[in-house]
Short mmCIF file of C-alpha atoms in Angstrom, two decimals:
data_model
loop_
_atom_site.label_atom_id
_atom_site.label_comp_id
_atom_site.label_asym_id
_atom_site.label_seq_id
_atom_site.Cartn_x
_atom_site.Cartn_y
_atom_site.Cartn_z
CA UNK A 1 0.00 -0.01 0.00
CA UNK A 2 2.85 2.32 0.79
CA UNK A 3 4.22 1.30 -2.57
CA UNK A 4 0.99 2.43 -4.26
CA UNK A 5 1.15 5.78 -2.49
CA UNK A 6 4.75 6.06 -3.58
CA UNK A 7 3.75 5.44 -7.19
CA UNK A 8 0.96 8.01 -6.86
CA UNK A 9 3.26 10.72 -5.58
CA UNK A 10 5.90 9.96 -8.21
CA UNK A 11 3.32 10.02 -10.98
CA UNK A 12 1.99 13.41 -9.84
CA UNK A 13 5.50 14.87 -9.87
CA UNK A 14 6.20 13.23 -13.23
CA UNK A 15 3.02 14.81 -14.61
CA UNK A 16 3.95 18.23 -13.29
CA UNK A 17 7.43 17.97 -14.83
CA UNK A 18 6.18 16.47 -18.09
CA UNK A 19 3.97 19.31 -19.18
CA UNK A 20 5.76 22.50 -18.34
CA UNK A 21 5.31 24.81 -21.26
CA UNK A 22 2.20 24.27 -23.35
CA UNK A 23 1.48 26.57 -26.33
CA UNK A 24 -1.97 28.08 -25.83
CA UNK A 25 -3.13 26.59 -29.09
CA UNK A 26 -2.89 23.17 -27.42
CA UNK A 27 -4.71 24.03 -24.22
CA UNK A 28 -8.03 22.63 -25.36
CA UNK A 29 -6.67 19.40 -26.88
CA UNK A 30 -4.47 18.84 -23.83
CA UNK A 31 -7.50 19.28 -21.61
CA UNK A 32 -9.82 17.04 -23.57
CA UNK A 33 -7.06 14.52 -24.25
CA UNK A 34 -6.16 14.20 -20.60
CA UNK A 35 -9.85 14.19 -19.82
CA UNK A 36 -10.11 11.03 -21.96
CA UNK A 37 -7.22 9.51 -19.98
CA UNK A 38 -9.18 10.04 -16.79
CA UNK A 39 -11.60 7.50 -18.23
CA UNK A 40 -9.01 4.90 -17.19
CA UNK A 41 -11.42 4.29 -14.34
CA UNK A 42 -13.02 2.03 -16.95
CA UNK A 43 -10.67 -0.71 -15.74
CA UNK A 44 -12.33 -0.56 -12.32
CA UNK A 45 -15.72 -0.37 -13.98
CA UNK A 46 -15.07 -3.52 -16.06
CA UNK A 47 -14.10 -5.45 -12.94
CA UNK A 48 -17.18 -4.21 -11.09
CA UNK A 49 -19.52 -5.05 -13.99
CA UNK A 50 -17.99 -8.49 -14.45
CA UNK A 51 -17.82 -9.73 -10.85
CA UNK A 52 -20.50 -8.21 -8.63
CA UNK A 53 -23.85 -9.45 -7.43
CA UNK A 54 -27.04 -8.18 -9.07
CA UNK A 55 -26.95 -4.65 -7.76
CA UNK A 56 -23.16 -4.47 -8.05
CA UNK A 57 -23.43 -5.47 -11.69
CA UNK A 58 -25.98 -2.71 -12.29
CA UNK A 59 -23.61 -0.16 -10.73
CA UNK A 60 -20.66 -1.62 -12.61
CA UNK A 61 -22.50 -1.59 -15.97
CA UNK A 62 -23.52 2.04 -15.46
CA UNK A 63 -19.88 2.79 -14.60
CA UNK A 64 -18.71 1.04 -17.79
CA UNK A 65 -21.19 3.09 -19.87
CA UNK A 66 -20.08 6.41 -18.40
CA UNK A 67 -16.39 5.62 -18.48
CA UNK A 68 -16.67 4.46 -22.10
CA UNK A 69 -18.45 7.67 -23.04
CA UNK A 70 -15.61 9.57 -21.41
CA UNK A 71 -12.91 7.52 -23.16
CA UNK A 72 -14.38 7.15 -26.66
CA UNK A 73 -15.89 10.64 -26.79
CA UNK A 74 -12.79 12.27 -25.30
CA UNK A 75 -10.32 10.69 -27.70
CA UNK A 76 -12.44 11.25 -30.79
CA UNK A 77 -13.17 14.86 -30.01
CA UNK A 78 -9.51 15.55 -29.31
CA UNK A 79 -8.49 13.90 -32.55
CA UNK A 80 -11.09 15.96 -34.42
CA UNK A 81 -9.67 19.16 -33.00
CA UNK A 82 -6.05 18.20 -33.65
CA UNK A 83 -6.93 17.22 -37.22
CA UNK A 84 -8.17 20.78 -37.73
CA UNK A 85 -4.94 22.25 -36.42
CA UNK A 86 -2.95 20.04 -38.71
CA UNK A 87 -5.01 20.73 -41.79
CA UNK A 88 -4.47 24.44 -41.67
CA UNK A 89 -0.76 24.27 -41.26
CA UNK A 90 -0.31 22.89 -44.77
CA UNK A 91 -1.50 26.09 -46.41
CA UNK B 1 -0.71 -15.05 -17.69
CA UNK B 2 -0.92 -12.80 -14.68
CA UNK B 3 2.59 -11.60 -15.36
CA UNK B 4 1.65 -10.78 -18.92
CA UNK B 5 -1.37 -8.80 -17.76
CA UNK B 6 0.72 -6.84 -15.30
CA UNK B 7 3.34 -6.16 -17.94
CA UNK B 8 0.57 -4.85 -20.22
CA UNK B 9 -0.48 -2.45 -17.45
CA UNK B 10 3.09 -1.19 -17.18
CA UNK B 11 3.30 -0.79 -20.95
CA UNK B 12 0.02 1.10 -20.91
CA UNK B 13 1.33 3.41 -18.17
CA UNK B 14 4.41 4.20 -20.21
CA UNK B 15 2.31 4.88 -23.30
CA UNK B 16 0.09 7.25 -21.30
CA UNK B 17 3.16 9.14 -20.10
CA UNK B 18 4.58 9.46 -23.60
CA UNK B 19 1.18 10.21 -25.07
CA UNK B 20 0.65 13.08 -22.68
CA UNK B 21 4.10 14.46 -23.31
CA UNK B 22 3.52 14.36 -27.09
CA UNK B 23 0.13 15.95 -26.60
CA UNK B 24 1.76 19.04 -25.16
CA UNK B 25 3.81 19.73 -28.33
CA UNK B 26 2.22 20.94 -31.56
CA UNK B 27 4.11 18.66 -33.96
CA UNK B 28 3.38 15.45 -32.08
CA UNK B 29 0.02 16.20 -30.49
CA UNK B 30 -2.14 14.10 -32.74
CA UNK B 31 0.11 11.04 -32.53
CA UNK B 32 0.29 11.56 -28.75
CA UNK B 33 -3.46 11.40 -28.50
CA UNK B 34 -3.49 8.20 -30.60
CA UNK B 35 -0.79 6.65 -28.44
CA UNK B 36 -2.76 7.42 -25.32
CA UNK B 37 -5.91 5.93 -26.90
CA UNK B 38 -3.92 2.77 -27.71
CA UNK B 39 -2.74 2.67 -24.09
CA UNK B 40 -6.38 2.79 -23.02
CA UNK B 41 -7.25 -0.04 -25.39
CA UNK B 42 -4.33 -2.10 -24.08
CA UNK B 43 -5.44 -1.53 -20.47
CA UNK B 44 -9.01 -2.52 -21.30
CA UNK B 45 -7.98 -5.67 -23.21
CA UNK B 46 -5.59 -6.69 -20.44
CA UNK B 47 -8.37 -6.32 -17.90
CA UNK B 48 -10.82 -8.32 -19.99
CA UNK B 49 -8.22 -11.11 -20.35
CA UNK B 50 -7.36 -11.12 -16.65
CA UNK B 51 -9.99 -13.80 -16.06
CA UNK B 52 -12.91 -14.27 -13.72
CA UNK B 53 -15.12 -11.72 -15.45
CA UNK B 54 -18.51 -12.42 -16.92
CA UNK B 55 -18.74 -10.48 -20.14
CA UNK B 56 -22.48 -10.19 -20.64
CA UNK B 57 -22.99 -6.77 -19.04
CA UNK B 58 -19.53 -5.54 -19.80
CA UNK B 59 -20.28 -5.84 -23.51
CA UNK B 60 -23.60 -4.03 -23.11
CA UNK B 61 -21.84 -1.21 -21.27
CA UNK B 62 -19.02 -0.93 -23.76
CA UNK B 63 -21.36 -0.85 -26.75
CA UNK B 64 -23.78 1.69 -25.26
CA UNK B 65 -20.93 3.91 -24.04
CA UNK B 66 -19.08 3.76 -27.37
CA UNK B 67 -22.13 4.65 -29.39
CA UNK B 68 -23.07 7.58 -27.18
CA UNK B 69 -19.49 8.83 -26.92
CA UNK B 70 -18.71 8.50 -30.63
CA UNK B 71 -21.98 10.11 -31.63
CA UNK B 72 -21.52 13.05 -29.26
CA UNK B 73 -17.92 13.55 -30.41
CA UNK B 74 -18.94 13.54 -34.05
CA UNK B 75 -21.94 15.86 -33.98
CA UNK B 76 -20.72 18.46 -31.49
CA UNK B 77 -20.11 21.88 -33.01
CA UNK B 78 -16.74 23.45 -32.37
CA UNK B 79 -18.50 26.37 -30.66
CA UNK B 80 -20.09 23.93 -28.25
CA UNK B 81 -16.79 22.32 -27.36
CA UNK B 82 -16.53 23.73 -23.81
CA UNK B 83 -19.81 22.21 -22.71
CA UNK B 84 -18.99 18.91 -24.45
CA UNK B 85 -15.68 18.65 -22.58
CA UNK B 86 -17.55 19.43 -19.37
CA UNK B 87 -20.01 16.61 -20.07
CA UNK B 88 -17.28 14.08 -20.86
CA UNK B 89 -15.49 15.12 -17.71
CA UNK B 90 -18.70 14.65 -15.76
CA UNK B 91 -19.16 11.11 -17.08
CA UNK B 92 -15.61 10.25 -15.98
CA UNK B 93 -16.40 11.56 -12.51
CA UNK B 94 -19.66 9.64 -12.12
CA UNK B 95 -17.93 6.50 -13.41
CA UNK B 96 -15.38 6.73 -10.58
CA UNK B 97 -18.19 7.31 -8.08
CA UNK B 98 -20.01 4.22 -9.39
CA UNK B 99 -16.85 2.12 -9.25
CA UNK B 100 -16.39 3.16 -5.65
CA UNK B 101 -20.00 2.36 -4.85
CA UNK B 102 -19.89 -1.02 -6.63
CA UNK B 103 -16.72 -1.96 -4.75
CA UNK B 104 -18.31 -0.99 -1.47
CA UNK B 105 -21.42 -2.96 -2.36
CA UNK B 106 -19.35 -6.03 -3.22
CA UNK B 107 -17.14 -5.97 -0.12
CA UNK B 108 -18.14 -3.42 2.53
CA UNK B 109 -15.96 -4.81 5.29
CA UNK B 110 -12.59 -4.15 3.78
CA UNK B 111 -9.58 -2.73 5.64
CA UNK B 112 -9.13 0.95 6.43
CA UNK B 113 -6.98 1.68 3.38
CA UNK B 114 -9.54 0.22 1.01
CA UNK B 115 -12.45 2.00 2.68
CA UNK B 116 -10.67 5.35 2.55
CA UNK B 117 -9.91 4.84 -1.14
CA UNK B 118 -13.55 3.98 -1.81
CA UNK B 119 -14.73 7.12 0.00
CA UNK B 120 -12.26 9.28 -1.89
CA UNK B 121 -13.28 7.88 -5.26
CA UNK B 122 -16.94 8.43 -4.42
CA UNK B 123 -16.45 11.88 -2.99
CA UNK B 124 -14.07 13.34 -5.57
CA UNK B 125 -15.90 11.61 -8.43
CA UNK B 126 -19.16 13.03 -7.13
CA UNK B 127 -17.82 16.57 -6.92
CA UNK B 128 -16.28 16.29 -10.40
CA UNK B 129 -19.59 14.98 -11.78
CA UNK B 130 -22.06 17.47 -10.37
CA UNK B 131 -19.55 20.34 -10.77
CA UNK B 132 -19.12 19.44 -14.43
CA UNK B 133 -22.87 19.24 -14.92
CA UNK B 134 -23.33 22.74 -13.46
CA UNK B 135 -20.43 23.95 -15.63
CA UNK B 136 -22.16 22.37 -18.62
CA UNK B 137 -25.38 24.17 -17.69
CA UNK B 138 -23.61 27.50 -17.42
CA UNK B 139 -21.64 27.08 -20.63
CA UNK B 140 -24.66 26.04 -22.69
CA UNK B 141 -26.77 28.84 -21.22
CA UNK B 142 -29.17 26.51 -19.43
CA UNK B 143 -28.18 28.03 -16.08
CA UNK B 144 -27.41 31.72 -15.78
CA UNK B 145 -23.71 32.35 -16.31
CA UNK B 146 -23.33 35.02 -13.68
CA UNK B 147 -22.12 33.99 -10.25
CA UNK B 148 -24.92 32.80 -7.97
CA UNK B 149 -24.07 34.00 -4.49
CA UNK B 150 -25.89 33.86 -1.22
CA UNK B 151 -25.05 34.80 2.32
CA UNK B 152 -22.90 32.37 4.27
CA UNK B 153 -22.01 30.36 1.18
CA UNK B 154 -18.49 29.64 2.35
CA UNK B 155 -19.68 28.73 5.80
CA UNK B 156 -22.20 26.30 4.37
CA UNK B 157 -19.55 24.73 2.10
CA UNK B 158 -17.12 24.43 5.00
CA UNK B 159 -19.83 22.90 7.17
CA UNK B 160 -20.71 20.38 4.44
CA UNK B 161 -17.09 19.35 4.07
CA UNK B 162 -16.80 18.95 7.84
CA UNK B 163 -19.99 16.88 8.00
CA UNK B 164 -18.78 14.71 5.13
CA UNK B 165 -15.45 14.17 6.83
CA UNK B 166 -17.17 13.21 10.08
CA UNK B 167 -19.49 10.79 8.27
CA UNK B 168 -16.52 9.34 6.45
CA UNK B 169 -14.85 8.58 9.80
CA UNK B 170 -18.00 6.70 10.87
CA UNK B 171 -17.86 4.61 7.69
CA UNK B 172 -14.17 3.89 8.12
CA UNK B 173 -14.72 2.76 11.73
CA UNK B 174 -17.59 0.42 10.82
CA UNK B 175 -17.67 -0.06 7.07
CA UNK B 176 -20.18 -2.92 7.03
CA UNK B 177 -22.91 -1.27 9.14
CA UNK B 178 -23.06 2.16 7.57
CA UNK B 179 -24.60 1.72 4.15
CA UNK B 180 -27.01 4.66 4.54
CA UNK B 181 -24.23 6.96 5.75
CA UNK B 182 -22.21 5.92 2.72
CA UNK B 183 -25.08 6.91 0.43
CA UNK B 184 -25.40 10.17 2.32
CA UNK B 185 -21.73 10.93 1.64
CA UNK B 186 -22.27 10.30 -2.06
CA UNK B 187 -25.23 12.73 -2.04
CA UNK B 188 -23.26 15.34 -0.09
CA UNK B 189 -20.45 15.14 -2.67
CA UNK B 190 -22.96 15.86 -5.41
CA UNK B 191 -24.36 18.83 -3.48
CA UNK B 192 -20.87 20.17 -2.85
CA UNK B 193 -19.96 19.97 -6.51
CA UNK B 194 -22.99 22.09 -7.33
CA UNK B 195 -22.29 24.62 -4.56
CA UNK B 196 -18.63 24.92 -5.56
CA UNK B 197 -19.38 25.83 -9.18
CA UNK B 198 -22.53 28.01 -9.01
CA UNK B 199 -20.68 31.00 -7.48
CA UNK B 200 -18.19 31.05 -10.35
CA UNK B 201 -18.78 33.49 -13.18
CA UNK B 202 -18.57 32.90 -16.92
CA UNK B 203 -15.14 34.41 -17.45
CA UNK B 204 -13.66 32.11 -14.80
CA UNK B 205 -15.04 29.01 -16.54
CA UNK B 206 -11.65 28.10 -18.12
CA UNK B 207 -10.16 27.80 -14.67
CA UNK B 208 -13.02 25.75 -13.30
CA UNK B 209 -13.02 23.35 -16.24
CA UNK B 210 -9.30 22.70 -15.86
CA UNK B 211 -9.76 22.14 -12.16
CA UNK B 212 -12.68 19.73 -12.57
CA UNK B 213 -10.58 17.88 -15.13
CA UNK B 214 -7.92 17.53 -12.49
CA UNK B 215 -10.52 16.19 -10.00
CA UNK B 216 -11.76 13.48 -12.28
CA UNK B 217 -8.17 12.31 -12.73
CA UNK B 218 -7.63 12.17 -8.97
CA UNK B 219 -10.94 10.27 -8.63
CA UNK B 220 -9.66 7.70 -11.13
CA UNK B 221 -6.49 7.45 -9.12
CA UNK B 222 -8.51 6.80 -5.97
CA UNK B 223 -10.35 4.03 -7.85
CA UNK B 224 -6.89 2.57 -8.58
CA UNK B 225 -6.19 2.38 -4.88
CA UNK B 226 -9.39 0.39 -4.37
CA UNK B 227 -8.63 -2.28 -6.92
CA UNK B 228 -4.88 -2.01 -6.31
CA UNK B 229 -4.08 -1.25 -9.92
CA UNK B 230 -1.06 0.79 -10.91
CA UNK B 231 -2.23 1.92 -14.32
CA UNK B 232 -5.22 3.72 -12.79
CA UNK B 233 -3.01 5.38 -10.23
CA UNK B 234 -0.45 6.50 -12.79
CA UNK B 235 -2.90 7.63 -15.48
CA UNK B 236 -5.22 9.30 -12.94
CA UNK B 237 -2.47 11.24 -11.29
CA UNK B 238 -1.05 12.34 -14.66
CA UNK B 239 -4.44 13.82 -15.46
CA UNK B 240 -4.61 15.35 -12.01
CA UNK B 241 -1.23 16.99 -12.57
CA UNK B 242 -1.96 18.21 -16.06
CA UNK B 243 -5.27 19.65 -14.91
CA UNK B 244 -3.44 21.52 -12.17
CA UNK B 245 -0.89 22.89 -14.65
CA UNK B 246 -3.64 24.20 -16.92
CA UNK B 247 -5.45 25.65 -13.95
CA UNK B 248 -2.27 27.42 -12.97
CA UNK B 249 -1.70 28.77 -16.49
CA UNK B 250 -5.25 30.12 -16.52
CA UNK B 251 -4.91 31.71 -13.09
CA UNK B 252 -1.67 33.39 -14.12
CA UNK B 253 -3.31 34.74 -17.27
CA UNK B 254 -5.86 36.44 -15.04
CA UNK B 255 -3.42 37.40 -12.34
CA UNK B 256 -5.57 35.69 -9.75
CA UNK B 257 -4.97 33.04 -7.19
CA UNK B 258 -6.93 29.81 -7.23
CA UNK B 259 -8.46 30.62 -3.84
CA UNK B 260 -9.64 33.91 -5.25
CA UNK B 261 -11.34 32.20 -8.18
CA UNK B 262 -12.96 29.55 -6.02
CA UNK B 263 -14.11 31.79 -3.22
CA UNK B 264 -14.15 35.22 -4.79
CA UNK B 265 -17.55 35.18 -6.51
CA UNK B 266 -15.98 37.54 -9.01
CA UNK B 267 -18.23 40.04 -10.72
CA UNK B 268 -21.18 39.94 -8.39
CA UNK B 269 -19.65 42.05 -5.72
CA UNK B 270 -17.43 44.45 -7.66
CA UNK B 271 -19.82 46.71 -9.53
CA UNK B 272 -19.84 49.37 -6.81
CA UNK B 273 -16.09 49.98 -6.83
CA UNK B 274 -15.65 51.16 -10.40
CA UNK B 275 -14.32 54.67 -10.79
CA UNK B 276 -16.23 56.98 -13.10
CA UNK B 277 -14.99 56.66 -16.64
CA UNK B 278 -14.40 59.87 -18.55
CA UNK B 279 -14.92 60.61 -22.19
CA UNK B 280 -17.66 59.77 -24.58
CA UNK B 281 -18.47 56.74 -26.62
CA UNK B 282 -18.00 57.24 -30.36
CA UNK B 283 -19.98 54.94 -32.55
CA UNK B 284 -19.01 54.17 -36.12
CA UNK B 285 -20.93 52.68 -39.01
CA UNK B 286 -19.69 49.66 -40.91
CA UNK B 287 -19.27 51.82 -44.02
CA UNK B 288 -16.91 54.23 -42.23
CA UNK B 289 -15.09 51.31 -40.63
CA UNK B 290 -14.52 49.91 -44.12
CA UNK B 291 -12.75 53.05 -45.29
CA UNK B 292 -10.38 52.93 -42.32
CA UNK B 293 -9.68 49.22 -42.82
CA UNK B 294 -9.21 49.71 -46.53
CA UNK B 295 -6.39 52.19 -45.81
CA UNK B 296 -4.79 50.14 -43.05
CA UNK B 297 -1.42 48.42 -43.46
CA UNK B 298 -1.67 46.30 -40.35
CA UNK B 299 -4.71 44.90 -38.57
CA UNK B 300 -4.97 42.79 -35.44
CA UNK B 301 -8.10 40.87 -34.58
CA UNK B 302 -8.76 40.25 -30.90
CA UNK B 303 -11.49 37.63 -30.58
CA UNK B 304 -13.39 36.83 -27.40
CA UNK B 305 -16.41 34.87 -26.27
CA UNK B 306 -18.65 37.19 -28.30
CA UNK B 307 -17.14 35.78 -31.48
CA UNK B 308 -18.06 32.28 -30.37
CA UNK B 309 -21.61 33.36 -29.53
CA UNK B 310 -22.07 35.12 -32.86
CA UNK B 311 -20.40 32.17 -34.64
CA UNK B 312 -18.44 34.83 -36.54
CA UNK B 313 -15.13 32.95 -36.96
CA UNK B 314 -15.66 32.07 -40.63
CA UNK B 315 -16.70 35.59 -41.55
CA UNK B 316 -13.71 36.97 -39.66
CA UNK B 317 -11.37 34.77 -41.65
CA UNK B 318 -13.01 35.93 -44.86
CA UNK B 319 -12.50 39.57 -43.90
CA UNK B 320 -8.89 38.81 -42.97
CA UNK B 321 -8.24 37.26 -46.38
CA UNK B 322 -9.74 40.26 -48.14
CA UNK B 323 -7.53 42.56 -46.03
CA UNK B 324 -4.48 40.52 -46.94
CA UNK B 325 -5.37 40.67 -50.60
CA UNK B 326 -5.53 44.42 -50.08
CA UNK B 327 -1.85 44.40 -48.95
CA UNK B 328 -2.56 44.50 -45.26
CA UNK B 329 -0.76 42.44 -42.63
CA UNK B 330 -3.23 40.53 -40.47
CA UNK B 331 -2.72 38.84 -37.13
CA UNK B 332 -4.99 37.41 -34.44
CA UNK B 333 -4.07 38.17 -30.85
CA UNK B 334 -5.32 35.40 -28.55
CA UNK B 335 -5.56 35.91 -24.83
CA UNK B 336 -5.14 32.64 -22.87
CA UNK B 337 -8.47 33.09 -21.07
CA UNK B 338 -10.51 34.47 -23.98
CA UNK B 339 -13.63 32.37 -24.25
CA UNK B 340 -14.98 29.77 -21.88
CA UNK B 341 -12.31 27.10 -21.88
CA UNK B 342 -8.55 27.03 -22.22
CA UNK B 343 -7.63 27.51 -25.86
CA UNK B 344 -11.24 28.17 -26.93
CA UNK B 345 -10.38 30.83 -29.53
CA UNK B 346 -7.63 28.70 -31.08
CA UNK B 347 -10.11 25.90 -31.67
CA UNK B 348 -12.67 28.20 -33.27
CA UNK B 349 -10.16 29.89 -35.55
CA UNK B 350 -8.65 26.58 -36.52
CA UNK B 351 -12.10 25.40 -37.48
CA UNK B 352 -12.37 28.45 -39.75
CA UNK B 353 -9.00 27.51 -41.35
CA UNK B 354 -7.11 30.50 -40.02
CA UNK B 355 -3.40 29.85 -40.66
CA UNK B 356 -1.59 28.86 -37.50
CA UNK B 357 1.18 31.44 -38.14
CA UNK B 358 -1.26 34.29 -37.82
CA UNK B 359 -2.15 33.49 -34.21
CA UNK B 360 -0.03 35.43 -31.73
CA UNK B 361 0.05 35.63 -27.94
CA UNK B 362 -0.29 38.88 -25.97
CA UNK B 363 3.41 39.03 -25.07
CA UNK B 364 4.38 38.93 -28.76
CA UNK B 365 1.93 41.52 -29.93
CA UNK B 366 1.94 44.08 -27.13
CA UNK B 367 5.39 45.53 -27.92
CA UNK B 368 4.41 46.29 -31.54
CA UNK B 369 0.92 47.52 -30.69
CA UNK B 370 1.67 51.25 -31.28
CA UNK B 371 2.63 50.42 -34.88
CA UNK B 372 -0.69 48.69 -35.58
CA UNK B 373 -3.14 50.69 -37.66
CA UNK B 374 -6.37 49.02 -36.55
CA UNK B 375 -7.11 46.62 -33.71
CA UNK B 376 -10.49 44.94 -34.15
CA UNK B 377 -11.96 43.64 -30.90
CA UNK B 378 -14.62 41.03 -31.62
CA UNK B 379 -16.73 40.24 -28.58
CA UNK B 380 -13.83 40.48 -26.16
CA UNK B 381 -14.00 42.77 -23.19
CA UNK B 382 -12.13 42.07 -19.98
CA UNK B 383 -9.00 40.83 -21.79
CA UNK B 384 -8.58 44.25 -23.45
CA UNK B 385 -9.62 46.39 -20.50
CA UNK B 386 -6.90 48.99 -19.90
CA UNK B 387 -8.10 49.37 -16.30
CA UNK B 388 -6.12 46.17 -15.67
CA UNK B 389 -3.01 48.26 -16.31
CA UNK B 390 -3.99 51.71 -15.10
CA UNK B 391 -6.65 51.54 -12.42
CA UNK B 392 -5.41 50.13 -9.15
CA UNK B 393 -8.92 50.07 -7.72
CA UNK B 394 -10.20 47.91 -10.57
CA UNK B 395 -10.86 44.26 -9.74
CA UNK B 396 -9.06 43.41 -12.97
CA UNK B 397 -5.92 45.31 -11.92
CA UNK B 398 -2.73 43.38 -12.63
CA UNK B 399 -4.28 40.98 -15.11
CA UNK B 400 -2.09 40.76 -18.24
CA UNK B 401 -4.14 42.15 -21.13
CA UNK B 402 -3.82 42.79 -24.83
CA UNK B 403 -3.01 46.50 -25.09
CA UNK B 404 -5.30 47.31 -27.99
CA UNK B 405 -5.78 50.85 -26.67
CA UNK B 406 -2.20 51.56 -27.81
CA UNK B 407 -3.05 50.80 -31.43
CA UNK B 408 -3.68 53.80 -33.71
CA UNK B 409 -7.36 52.95 -34.05
CA UNK B 410 -9.48 50.45 -32.15
CA UNK B 411 -12.77 49.06 -33.41
CA UNK B 412 -14.88 47.36 -30.77
CA UNK B 413 -17.60 45.12 -32.12
CA UNK B 414 -20.22 44.78 -29.45
CA UNK B 415 -23.94 44.30 -29.06
CA UNK B 416 -24.48 47.02 -26.50
CA UNK B 417 -22.62 48.95 -23.83
CA UNK B 418 -23.13 46.21 -21.24
CA UNK B 419 -20.11 45.33 -19.11
CA UNK B 420 -18.20 42.09 -19.67
CA UNK B 421 -18.70 38.97 -17.61
CA UNK B 422 -16.66 40.46 -14.79
CA UNK B 423 -19.20 43.28 -14.57
CA UNK B 424 -16.39 45.84 -14.75
CA UNK B 425 -16.67 49.04 -16.84
CA UNK B 426 -14.25 49.18 -19.71
CA UNK B 427 -12.53 52.59 -20.16
CA UNK B 428 -11.33 51.39 -23.58
CA UNK B 429 -14.77 52.20 -24.99
CA UNK B 430 -14.34 55.84 -24.02
CA UNK B 431 -10.84 56.40 -25.44
CA UNK B 432 -10.23 58.91 -28.21
CA UNK B 433 -8.92 56.28 -30.66
CA UNK B 434 -11.80 53.86 -30.01
CA UNK B 435 -14.80 53.49 -32.30
CA UNK B 436 -17.71 51.31 -31.32
CA UNK B 437 -19.30 49.21 -34.06
CA UNK B 438 -22.58 48.20 -32.44
CA UNK B 439 -24.61 45.20 -33.53
CA UNK B 440 -24.21 41.46 -33.99
CA UNK B 441 -20.52 40.78 -34.65
CA UNK B 442 -21.19 38.39 -37.51
CA UNK B 443 -23.55 40.86 -39.13
CA UNK B 444 -21.09 43.77 -38.80
CA UNK B 445 -18.23 41.79 -40.28
CA UNK B 446 -20.40 40.48 -43.09
CA UNK B 447 -21.18 44.08 -43.98
CA UNK B 448 -17.43 44.89 -44.06
CA UNK B 449 -16.81 41.84 -46.23
CA UNK B 450 -19.55 42.97 -48.58
CA UNK B 451 -18.01 46.45 -48.80
CA UNK B 452 -14.64 45.00 -49.72
CA UNK B 453 -16.16 42.74 -52.35
CA UNK B 454 -18.09 45.63 -53.85
CA UNK B 455 -14.92 47.69 -54.07
CA UNK B 456 -13.12 44.86 -55.78
CA UNK B 457 -15.95 44.36 -58.24
CA UNK B 458 -16.14 48.07 -59.03
#
């Protein structure tokens, strides 16, 4: 458990170091892209939906639905935005 | 097999880290997003293969979620992007809450560590969810955008947090016998999310969205502590950190501290302190504006939320191209907090195919401002308010702005003389070199475009 906390703290610091200077043009994609990453909770949702009792499965399935919306929607919308940025740089 | 699964989780974590790093640089952003999506896929597949899961409901959930998510991502208009991001963020938050709840339901009598993690996932997830929903309501105009304040708000919030903490202690002490208290905590978290976001005004929305984004990451991390899974902890905390960085960038761009944004109730309380502004407002017709623009050698557009509302970005780009064809140098000055989410203006202008090279940041454009013939302010207000520089009593004082007032001529496209979202008077409108072009921004610019086209045709 201490190990998990250790990983948590290290990952926070890594994240803070990783993204120091972001051009403002990328603020929205960075936000929506990282927002999609927060859908990683889907892993917990899958386990809950696949192992629980009746009510647990209901909760888990709802969690899977919401997490999947977050993941699929988040990545697609980010890609759509970034494709726009890319397209205009050619001309 | 278990080793392979765990190795997949490690690989996914590394891909998330690289993906996020690539996402913060223009050249690699799109590949970074793809890499992080692949990481997500890897994590999901690894989980599905880890064994002991019945797939029936998982498949239903995955299909329903994918259809809804993909549909929403495809049909959303670029102008509606802030509220879409808020909604996606909300669904991540509620998912973490539900994971926490399901885990509690499955095994209420876990150890202290597990119970605390469950409570954190539920609480933070709940705040992120209801906060995002309120943010969505404000951004899409379903709830009034102005701060909603009432007496003792901070006291009530503090009391709610204290009550929640006390209830959480009860649950930790006796996890199995406190189901109702657990539900109460979940409800309190939802209430707190609402109360935390309603006092925040429209112009502060970029900060709040970044912060809520950070919360949903931390909630996912907490879910990782429940199921003892590293990839959730790593990915969640990366999001938490990146959300904090964006929040910080936004706060700096407004010269405000996070506490001030969260507890300030900006805009609702400040209207009495404004000093009387001197001078008179000089209106201009689109026809006269055309003659000035036609003679200009350099023009800077300063877009704000008003451009998004009027959906004027395509018309603006058209005008810019006509100006360029007329031998004029055109740039767009983008303030980091213009609009309702970080980078809002960049997204809109990109949608309208504005060349990337023409977008400049305030620090680059301010030094050359006195050489600019015309600065055209389109639905921006607070980010060009000279009071931020000159008036120490102004609530905006100290906020870095775009110094359009130093340009030779300033056009301000605006519906009426109403103050910006901060509720602060703007002395820019009363300056000698300022001309107000009243009316719908898109309509005004269309008229200018038509004038240019007529002149070319003639």
